[in-house]
mmCIF file of C-alpha atoms in Angstrom:
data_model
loop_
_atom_site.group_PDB
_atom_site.id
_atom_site.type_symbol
_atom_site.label_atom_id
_atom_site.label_comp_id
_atom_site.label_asym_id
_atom_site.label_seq_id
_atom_site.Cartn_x
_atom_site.Cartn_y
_atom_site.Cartn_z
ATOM 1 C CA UNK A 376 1.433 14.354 -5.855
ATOM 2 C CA UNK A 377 4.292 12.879 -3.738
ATOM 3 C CA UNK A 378 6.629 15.387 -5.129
ATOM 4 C CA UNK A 379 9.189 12.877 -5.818
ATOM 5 C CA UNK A 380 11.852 14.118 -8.455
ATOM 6 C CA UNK A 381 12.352 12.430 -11.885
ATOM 7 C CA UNK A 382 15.440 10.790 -10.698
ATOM 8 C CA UNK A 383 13.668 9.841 -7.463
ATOM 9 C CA UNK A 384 10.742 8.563 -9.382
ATOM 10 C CA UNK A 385 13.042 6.305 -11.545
ATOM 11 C CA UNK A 386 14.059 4.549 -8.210
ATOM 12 C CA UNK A 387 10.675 4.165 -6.606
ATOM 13 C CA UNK A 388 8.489 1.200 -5.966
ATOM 14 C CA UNK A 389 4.663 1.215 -5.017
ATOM 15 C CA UNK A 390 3.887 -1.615 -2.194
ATOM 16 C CA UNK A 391 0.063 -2.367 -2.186
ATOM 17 C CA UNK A 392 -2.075 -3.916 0.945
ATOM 18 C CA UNK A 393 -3.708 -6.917 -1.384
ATOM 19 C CA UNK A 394 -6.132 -7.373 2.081
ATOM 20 C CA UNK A 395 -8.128 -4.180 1.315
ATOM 21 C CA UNK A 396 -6.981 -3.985 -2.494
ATOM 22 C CA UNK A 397 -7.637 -5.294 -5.428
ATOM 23 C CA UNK A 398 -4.034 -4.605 -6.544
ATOM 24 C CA UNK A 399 -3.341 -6.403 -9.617
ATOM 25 C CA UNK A 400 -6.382 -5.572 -11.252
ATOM 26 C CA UNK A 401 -4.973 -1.905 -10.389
ATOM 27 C CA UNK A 402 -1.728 -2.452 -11.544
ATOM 28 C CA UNK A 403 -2.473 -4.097 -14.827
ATOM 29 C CA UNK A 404 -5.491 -1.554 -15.803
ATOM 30 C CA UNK A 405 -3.114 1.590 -15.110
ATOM 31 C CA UNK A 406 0.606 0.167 -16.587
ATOM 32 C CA UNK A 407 1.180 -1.892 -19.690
ATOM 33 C CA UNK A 408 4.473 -3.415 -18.683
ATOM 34 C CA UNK A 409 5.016 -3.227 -15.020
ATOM 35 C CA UNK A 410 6.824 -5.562 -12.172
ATOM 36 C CA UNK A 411 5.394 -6.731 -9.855
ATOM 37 C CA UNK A 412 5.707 -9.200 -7.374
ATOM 38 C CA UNK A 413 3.545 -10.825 -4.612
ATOM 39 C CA UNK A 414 5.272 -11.227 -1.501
ATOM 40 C CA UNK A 415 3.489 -13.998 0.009
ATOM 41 C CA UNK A 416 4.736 -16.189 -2.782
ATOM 42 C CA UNK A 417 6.982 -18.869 -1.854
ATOM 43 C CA UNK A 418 6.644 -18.121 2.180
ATOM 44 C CA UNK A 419 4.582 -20.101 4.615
ATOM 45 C CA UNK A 420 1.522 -17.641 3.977
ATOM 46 C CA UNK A 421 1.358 -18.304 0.124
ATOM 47 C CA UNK A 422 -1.829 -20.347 0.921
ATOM 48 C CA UNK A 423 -3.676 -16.676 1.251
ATOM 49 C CA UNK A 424 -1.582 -15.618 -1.779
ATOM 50 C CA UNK A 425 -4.840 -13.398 -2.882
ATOM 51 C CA UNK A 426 -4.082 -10.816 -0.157
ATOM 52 C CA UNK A 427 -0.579 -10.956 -0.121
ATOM 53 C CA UNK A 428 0.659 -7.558 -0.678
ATOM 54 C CA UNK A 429 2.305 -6.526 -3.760
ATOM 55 C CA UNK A 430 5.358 -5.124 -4.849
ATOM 56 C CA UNK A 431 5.280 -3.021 -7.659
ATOM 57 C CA UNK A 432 8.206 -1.144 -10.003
ATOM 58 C CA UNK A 433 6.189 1.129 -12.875
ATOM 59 C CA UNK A 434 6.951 1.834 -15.831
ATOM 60 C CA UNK A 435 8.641 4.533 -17.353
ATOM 61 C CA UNK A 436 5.316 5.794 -18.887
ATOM 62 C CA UNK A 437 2.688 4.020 -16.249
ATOM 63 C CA UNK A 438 -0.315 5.937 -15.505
ATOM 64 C CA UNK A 439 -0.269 4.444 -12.051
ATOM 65 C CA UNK A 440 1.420 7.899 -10.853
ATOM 66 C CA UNK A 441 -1.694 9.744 -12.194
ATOM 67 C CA UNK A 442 -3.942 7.526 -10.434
ATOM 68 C CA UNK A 443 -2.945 7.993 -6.895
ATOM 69 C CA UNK A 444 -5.818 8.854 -5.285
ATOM 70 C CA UNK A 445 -7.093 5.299 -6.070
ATOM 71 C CA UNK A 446 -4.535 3.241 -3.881
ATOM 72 C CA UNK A 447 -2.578 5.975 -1.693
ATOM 73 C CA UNK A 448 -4.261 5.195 1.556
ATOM 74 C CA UNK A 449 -3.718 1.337 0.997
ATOM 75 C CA UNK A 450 -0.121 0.791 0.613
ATOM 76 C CA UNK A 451 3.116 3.057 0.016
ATOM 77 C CA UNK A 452 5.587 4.343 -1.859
ATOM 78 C CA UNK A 453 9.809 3.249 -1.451
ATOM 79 C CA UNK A 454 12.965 3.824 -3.149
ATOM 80 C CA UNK A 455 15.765 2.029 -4.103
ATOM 81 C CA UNK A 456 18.078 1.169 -6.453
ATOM 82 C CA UNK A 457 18.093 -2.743 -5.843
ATOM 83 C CA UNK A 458 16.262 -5.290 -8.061
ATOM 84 C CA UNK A 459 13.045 -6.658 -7.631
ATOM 85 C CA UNK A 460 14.199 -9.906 -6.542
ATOM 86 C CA UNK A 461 16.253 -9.193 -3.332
ATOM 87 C CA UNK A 462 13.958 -6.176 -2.455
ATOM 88 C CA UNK A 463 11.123 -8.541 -2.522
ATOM 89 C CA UNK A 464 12.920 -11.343 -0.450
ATOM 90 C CA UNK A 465 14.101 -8.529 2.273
ATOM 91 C CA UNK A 466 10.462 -6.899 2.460
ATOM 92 C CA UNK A 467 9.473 -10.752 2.721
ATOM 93 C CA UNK A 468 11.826 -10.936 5.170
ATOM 94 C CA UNK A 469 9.659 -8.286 7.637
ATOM 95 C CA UNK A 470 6.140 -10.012 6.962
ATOM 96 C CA UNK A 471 5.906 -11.001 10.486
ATOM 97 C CA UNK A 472 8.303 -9.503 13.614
ATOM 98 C CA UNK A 473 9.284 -11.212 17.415
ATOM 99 C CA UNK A 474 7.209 -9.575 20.246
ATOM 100 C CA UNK A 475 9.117 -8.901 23.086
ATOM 101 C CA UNK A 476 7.370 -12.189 24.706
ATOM 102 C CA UNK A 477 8.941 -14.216 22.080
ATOM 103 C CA UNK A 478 5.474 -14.725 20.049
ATOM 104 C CA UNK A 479 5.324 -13.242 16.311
ATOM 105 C CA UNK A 480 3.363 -11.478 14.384
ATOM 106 C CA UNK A 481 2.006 -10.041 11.499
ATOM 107 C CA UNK A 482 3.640 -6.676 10.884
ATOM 108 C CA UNK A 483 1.167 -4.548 8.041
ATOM 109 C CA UNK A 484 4.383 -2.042 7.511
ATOM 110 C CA UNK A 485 3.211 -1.207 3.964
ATOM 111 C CA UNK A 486 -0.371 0.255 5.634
ATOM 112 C CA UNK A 487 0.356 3.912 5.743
ATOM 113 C CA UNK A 488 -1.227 4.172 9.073
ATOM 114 C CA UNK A 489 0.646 1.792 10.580
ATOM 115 C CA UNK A 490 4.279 3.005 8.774
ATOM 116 C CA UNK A 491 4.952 6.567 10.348
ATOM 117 C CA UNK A 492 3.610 5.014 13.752
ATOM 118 C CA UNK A 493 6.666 2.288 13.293
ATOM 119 C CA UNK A 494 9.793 4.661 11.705
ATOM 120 C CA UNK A 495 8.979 7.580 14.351
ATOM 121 C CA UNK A 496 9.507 4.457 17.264
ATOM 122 C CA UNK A 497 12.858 3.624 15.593
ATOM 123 C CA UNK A 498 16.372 5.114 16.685
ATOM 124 C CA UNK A 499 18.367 5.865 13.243
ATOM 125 C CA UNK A 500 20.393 2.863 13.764
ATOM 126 C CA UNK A 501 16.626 0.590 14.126
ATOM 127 C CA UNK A 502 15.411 2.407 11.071
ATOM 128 C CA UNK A 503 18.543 1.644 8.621
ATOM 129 C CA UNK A 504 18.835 -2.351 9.086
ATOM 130 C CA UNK A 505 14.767 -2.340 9.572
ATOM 131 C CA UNK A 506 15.591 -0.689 6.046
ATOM 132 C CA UNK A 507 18.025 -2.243 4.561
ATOM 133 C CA UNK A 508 18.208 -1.379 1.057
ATOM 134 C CA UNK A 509 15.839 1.351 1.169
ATOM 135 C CA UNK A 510 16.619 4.782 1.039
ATOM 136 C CA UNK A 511 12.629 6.262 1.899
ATOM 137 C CA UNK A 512 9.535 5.310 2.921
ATOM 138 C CA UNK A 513 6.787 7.304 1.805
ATOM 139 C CA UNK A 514 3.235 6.930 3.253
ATOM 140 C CA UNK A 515 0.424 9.324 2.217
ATOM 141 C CA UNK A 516 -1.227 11.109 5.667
ATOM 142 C CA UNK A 517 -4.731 12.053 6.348
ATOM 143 C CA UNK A 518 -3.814 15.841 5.800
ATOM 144 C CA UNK A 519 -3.436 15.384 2.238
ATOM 145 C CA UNK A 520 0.242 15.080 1.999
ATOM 146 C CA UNK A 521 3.242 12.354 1.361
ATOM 147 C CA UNK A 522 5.266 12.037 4.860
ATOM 148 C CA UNK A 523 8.691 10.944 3.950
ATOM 149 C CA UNK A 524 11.173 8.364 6.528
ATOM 150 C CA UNK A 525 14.504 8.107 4.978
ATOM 151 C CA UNK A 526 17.265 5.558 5.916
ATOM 152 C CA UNK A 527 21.015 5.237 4.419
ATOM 153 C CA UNK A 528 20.260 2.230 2.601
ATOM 154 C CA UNK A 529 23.212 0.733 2.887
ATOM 155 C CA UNK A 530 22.796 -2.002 5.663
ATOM 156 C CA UNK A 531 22.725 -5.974 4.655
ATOM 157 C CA UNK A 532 19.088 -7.229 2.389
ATOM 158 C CA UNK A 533 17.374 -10.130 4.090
ATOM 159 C CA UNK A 534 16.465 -13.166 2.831
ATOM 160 C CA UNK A 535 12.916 -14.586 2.953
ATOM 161 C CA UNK A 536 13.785 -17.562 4.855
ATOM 162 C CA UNK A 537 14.952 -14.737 7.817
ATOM 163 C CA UNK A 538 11.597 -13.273 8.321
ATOM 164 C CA UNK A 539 11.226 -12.402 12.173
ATOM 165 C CA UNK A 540 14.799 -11.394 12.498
ATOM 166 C CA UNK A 541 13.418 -8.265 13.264
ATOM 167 C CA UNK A 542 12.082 -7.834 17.144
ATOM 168 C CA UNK A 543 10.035 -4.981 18.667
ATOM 169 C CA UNK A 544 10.826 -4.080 22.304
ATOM 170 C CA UNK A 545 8.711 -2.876 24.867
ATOM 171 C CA UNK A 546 9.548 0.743 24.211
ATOM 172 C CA UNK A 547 8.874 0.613 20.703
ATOM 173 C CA UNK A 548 5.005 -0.992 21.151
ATOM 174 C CA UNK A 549 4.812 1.740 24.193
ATOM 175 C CA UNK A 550 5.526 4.410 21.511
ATOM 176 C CA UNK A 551 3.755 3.581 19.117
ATOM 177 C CA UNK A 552 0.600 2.833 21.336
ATOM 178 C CA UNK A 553 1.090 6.690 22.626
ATOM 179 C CA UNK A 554 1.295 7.411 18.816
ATOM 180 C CA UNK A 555 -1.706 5.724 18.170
ATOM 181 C CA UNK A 556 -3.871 7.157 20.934
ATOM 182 C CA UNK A 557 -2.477 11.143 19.738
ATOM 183 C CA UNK A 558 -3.723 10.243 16.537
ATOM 184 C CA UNK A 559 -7.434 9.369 17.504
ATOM 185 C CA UNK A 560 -7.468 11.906 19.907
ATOM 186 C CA UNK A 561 -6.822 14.593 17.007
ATOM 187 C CA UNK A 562 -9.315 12.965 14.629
ATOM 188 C CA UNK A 563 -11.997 12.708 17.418
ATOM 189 C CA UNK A 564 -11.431 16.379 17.928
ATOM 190 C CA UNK A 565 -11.555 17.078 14.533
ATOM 191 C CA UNK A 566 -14.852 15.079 14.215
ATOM 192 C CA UNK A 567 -16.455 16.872 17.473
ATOM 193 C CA UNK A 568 -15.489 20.136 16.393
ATOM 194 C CA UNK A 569 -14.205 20.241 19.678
ATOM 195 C CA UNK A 570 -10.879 21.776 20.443
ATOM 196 C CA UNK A 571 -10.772 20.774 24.690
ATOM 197 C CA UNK A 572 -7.742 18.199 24.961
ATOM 198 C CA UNK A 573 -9.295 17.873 28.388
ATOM 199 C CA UNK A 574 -12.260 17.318 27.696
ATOM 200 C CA UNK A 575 -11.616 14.684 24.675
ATOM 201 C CA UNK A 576 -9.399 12.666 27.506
ATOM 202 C CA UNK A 577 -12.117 12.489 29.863
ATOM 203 C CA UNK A 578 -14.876 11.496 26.665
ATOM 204 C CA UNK A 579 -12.396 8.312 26.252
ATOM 205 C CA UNK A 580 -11.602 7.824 29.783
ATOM 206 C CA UNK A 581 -15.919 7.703 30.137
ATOM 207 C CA UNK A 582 -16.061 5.567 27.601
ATOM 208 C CA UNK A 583 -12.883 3.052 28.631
ATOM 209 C CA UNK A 584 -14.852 2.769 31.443
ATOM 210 C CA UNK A 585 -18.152 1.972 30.418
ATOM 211 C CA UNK A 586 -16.485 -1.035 28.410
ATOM 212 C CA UNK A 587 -15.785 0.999 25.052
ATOM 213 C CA UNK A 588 -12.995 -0.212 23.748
ATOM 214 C CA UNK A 589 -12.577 0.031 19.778
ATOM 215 C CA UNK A 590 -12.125 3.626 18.329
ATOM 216 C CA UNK A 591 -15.803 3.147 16.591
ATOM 217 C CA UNK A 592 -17.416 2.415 20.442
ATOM 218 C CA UNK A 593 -15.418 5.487 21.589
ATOM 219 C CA UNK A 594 -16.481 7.623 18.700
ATOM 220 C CA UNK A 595 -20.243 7.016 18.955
ATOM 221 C CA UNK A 596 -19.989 7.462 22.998
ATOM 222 C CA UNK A 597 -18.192 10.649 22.724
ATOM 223 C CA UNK A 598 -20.794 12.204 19.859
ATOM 224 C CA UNK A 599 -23.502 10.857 22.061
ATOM 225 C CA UNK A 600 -22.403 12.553 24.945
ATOM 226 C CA UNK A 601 -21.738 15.927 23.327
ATOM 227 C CA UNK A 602 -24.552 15.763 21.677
ATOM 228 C CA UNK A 603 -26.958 15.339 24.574
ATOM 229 C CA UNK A 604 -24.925 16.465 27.491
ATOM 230 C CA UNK A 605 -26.918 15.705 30.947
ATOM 231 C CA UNK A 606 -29.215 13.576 29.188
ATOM 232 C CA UNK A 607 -26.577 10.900 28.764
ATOM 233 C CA UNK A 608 -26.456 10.641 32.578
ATOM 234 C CA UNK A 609 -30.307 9.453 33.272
ATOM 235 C CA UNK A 610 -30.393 6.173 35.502
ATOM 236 C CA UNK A 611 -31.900 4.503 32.702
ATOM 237 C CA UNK A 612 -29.321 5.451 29.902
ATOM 238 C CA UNK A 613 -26.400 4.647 32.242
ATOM 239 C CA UNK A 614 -27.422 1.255 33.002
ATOM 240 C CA UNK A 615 -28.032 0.331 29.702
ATOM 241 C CA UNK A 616 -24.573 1.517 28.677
ATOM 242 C CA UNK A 617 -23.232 -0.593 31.344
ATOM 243 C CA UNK A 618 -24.647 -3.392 30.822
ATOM 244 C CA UNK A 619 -22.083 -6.211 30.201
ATOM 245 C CA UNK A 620 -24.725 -8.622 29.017
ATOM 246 C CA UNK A 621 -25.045 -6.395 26.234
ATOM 247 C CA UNK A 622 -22.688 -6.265 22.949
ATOM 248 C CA UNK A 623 -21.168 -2.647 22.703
ATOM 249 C CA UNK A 624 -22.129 -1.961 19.609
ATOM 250 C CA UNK A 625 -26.137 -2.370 20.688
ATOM 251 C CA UNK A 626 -25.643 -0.797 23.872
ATOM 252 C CA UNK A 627 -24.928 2.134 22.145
ATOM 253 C CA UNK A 628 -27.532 1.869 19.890
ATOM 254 C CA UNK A 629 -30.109 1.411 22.545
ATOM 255 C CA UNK A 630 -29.034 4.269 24.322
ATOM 256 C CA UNK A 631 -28.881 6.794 20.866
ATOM 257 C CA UNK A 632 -32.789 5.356 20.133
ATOM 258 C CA UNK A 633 -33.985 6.267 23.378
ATOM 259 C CA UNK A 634 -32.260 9.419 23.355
ATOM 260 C CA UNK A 635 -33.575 10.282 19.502
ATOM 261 C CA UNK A 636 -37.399 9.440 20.559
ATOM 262 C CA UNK A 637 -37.503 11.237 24.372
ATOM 263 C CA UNK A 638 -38.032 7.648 26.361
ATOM 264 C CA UNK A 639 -35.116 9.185 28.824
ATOM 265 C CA UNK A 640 -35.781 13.076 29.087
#
């Protein structure tokens, strides 16, 4: 549960990733009278309206609450006490941010991944007119629990015709990079049963080097590689896993086959 208090509850709103969710299908099959509101409508991006992300107030007696575990890890929970409309326009209004190079893009601040990585790069000040009429963001973690960003709420709502008023800076990308990176390193650890911070940085640092680049490539290297030990360092193995006229993903492939049948011993 996100242990939100009735009053709380009365205030929140549910924001849905329509990219990875079916979300008014949800919606409609869990709540008999809900709002709801797709924020791509009437921006430049309404032409992929069908994965716009959706904005969502429930009922007093919706069943969406009870149904959590079916859209928790795509989208997130906020609360206000503004109206659909000008919440919509100011979430809208963050769609897409300025880089610090000038170029936009895309910001997915309703993926709860992405969320805590973006409020813990924030100063207070960043955080309450990134805000604006919100008073907490709640995004649901891979420990099993609600992680809660609160903001005074109080700072001016955006209008949709604003959107990339909002700019990241170079320290802000930097930490939440670092954020990123502490993040895989814990679930590769997790998922090696291997508690060695050391040893985990030198498994990616192998792996960087070798061309692995996505946290899938790293994954398989690093399981390889504790799996096998030594073996993973036979001539043969290493210069199929550096090949560069090879895509990663067979590379790796190659190399686990060989390994499963004894061709490199």
């Amino acid at each position: 549960m996100t242990g939100l208090d009735q009053k709380t509850a009365e205030r929140a709103w549910i924001l849905l990733d329509g990219a990875v969710l079916d979300a008014p299908r949800l919606v409609y099959e869990h709540d008999d009278q809900p709002e709801l509101d797709y924020l791509y409508r009437n921006t430049p991006h309404e032409g992929a309206i069908e994965a716009s992300p959706c904005l969502v107030k429930p009922s007093p007696f919706s069943r969406l609450w009870s149904e959590q575990a079916r859209w928790r890890e795509h989208g997130i929970i906020l609360v206000t006490d503004e109206n659909l409309y000008p919440l919509a326009d100011h979430l809208r209004s963050l769609l897409s941010i300025r880089l610090p190079d000038g170029a936009f893009a895309y910001l997915r601040f309703y993926s709860p991944t992405q969320l805590p990585r973006l409020m813990a790069a924030f100063s207070d000040l960043e955080r309450a007119e990134f805000s604006g009429p919100v008073t907490d963001w709640l995004a649901f973690q891979s420990d099993g629990q609600w992680r809660r960003f609160r903001a005074d709420g109080n700072k001016p709502v955006r209008r949709a015709s604003e959107e990339g008023w909002f700019a990241l800076t170079d320290h802000h990308i930097t930490a939440m990079t670092g954020r990123a990176r502490d993040e895989f390193i814990a679930r590769l650890a997790r998922y090696l049963s291997l508690n060695d911070p050391g040893r985990i940085d030198t498994l990616i640092q192998q792996a960087n080097s070798l061309g692995f680049r996505t946290e899938k490539d790293v994954s398989r290297y690093a399981e390889l590689t504790v799996v096998h030990g030594e073996r993973i360092n036979h001539p043969e193995l290493h210069a199929v896993l550096s090949s560069r006229e090879m895509p990663t993903a067979l590379r790796l492939s190659e190399v686990d086959k060989r390994l499963a049948y004894g061709v490199a011993l």
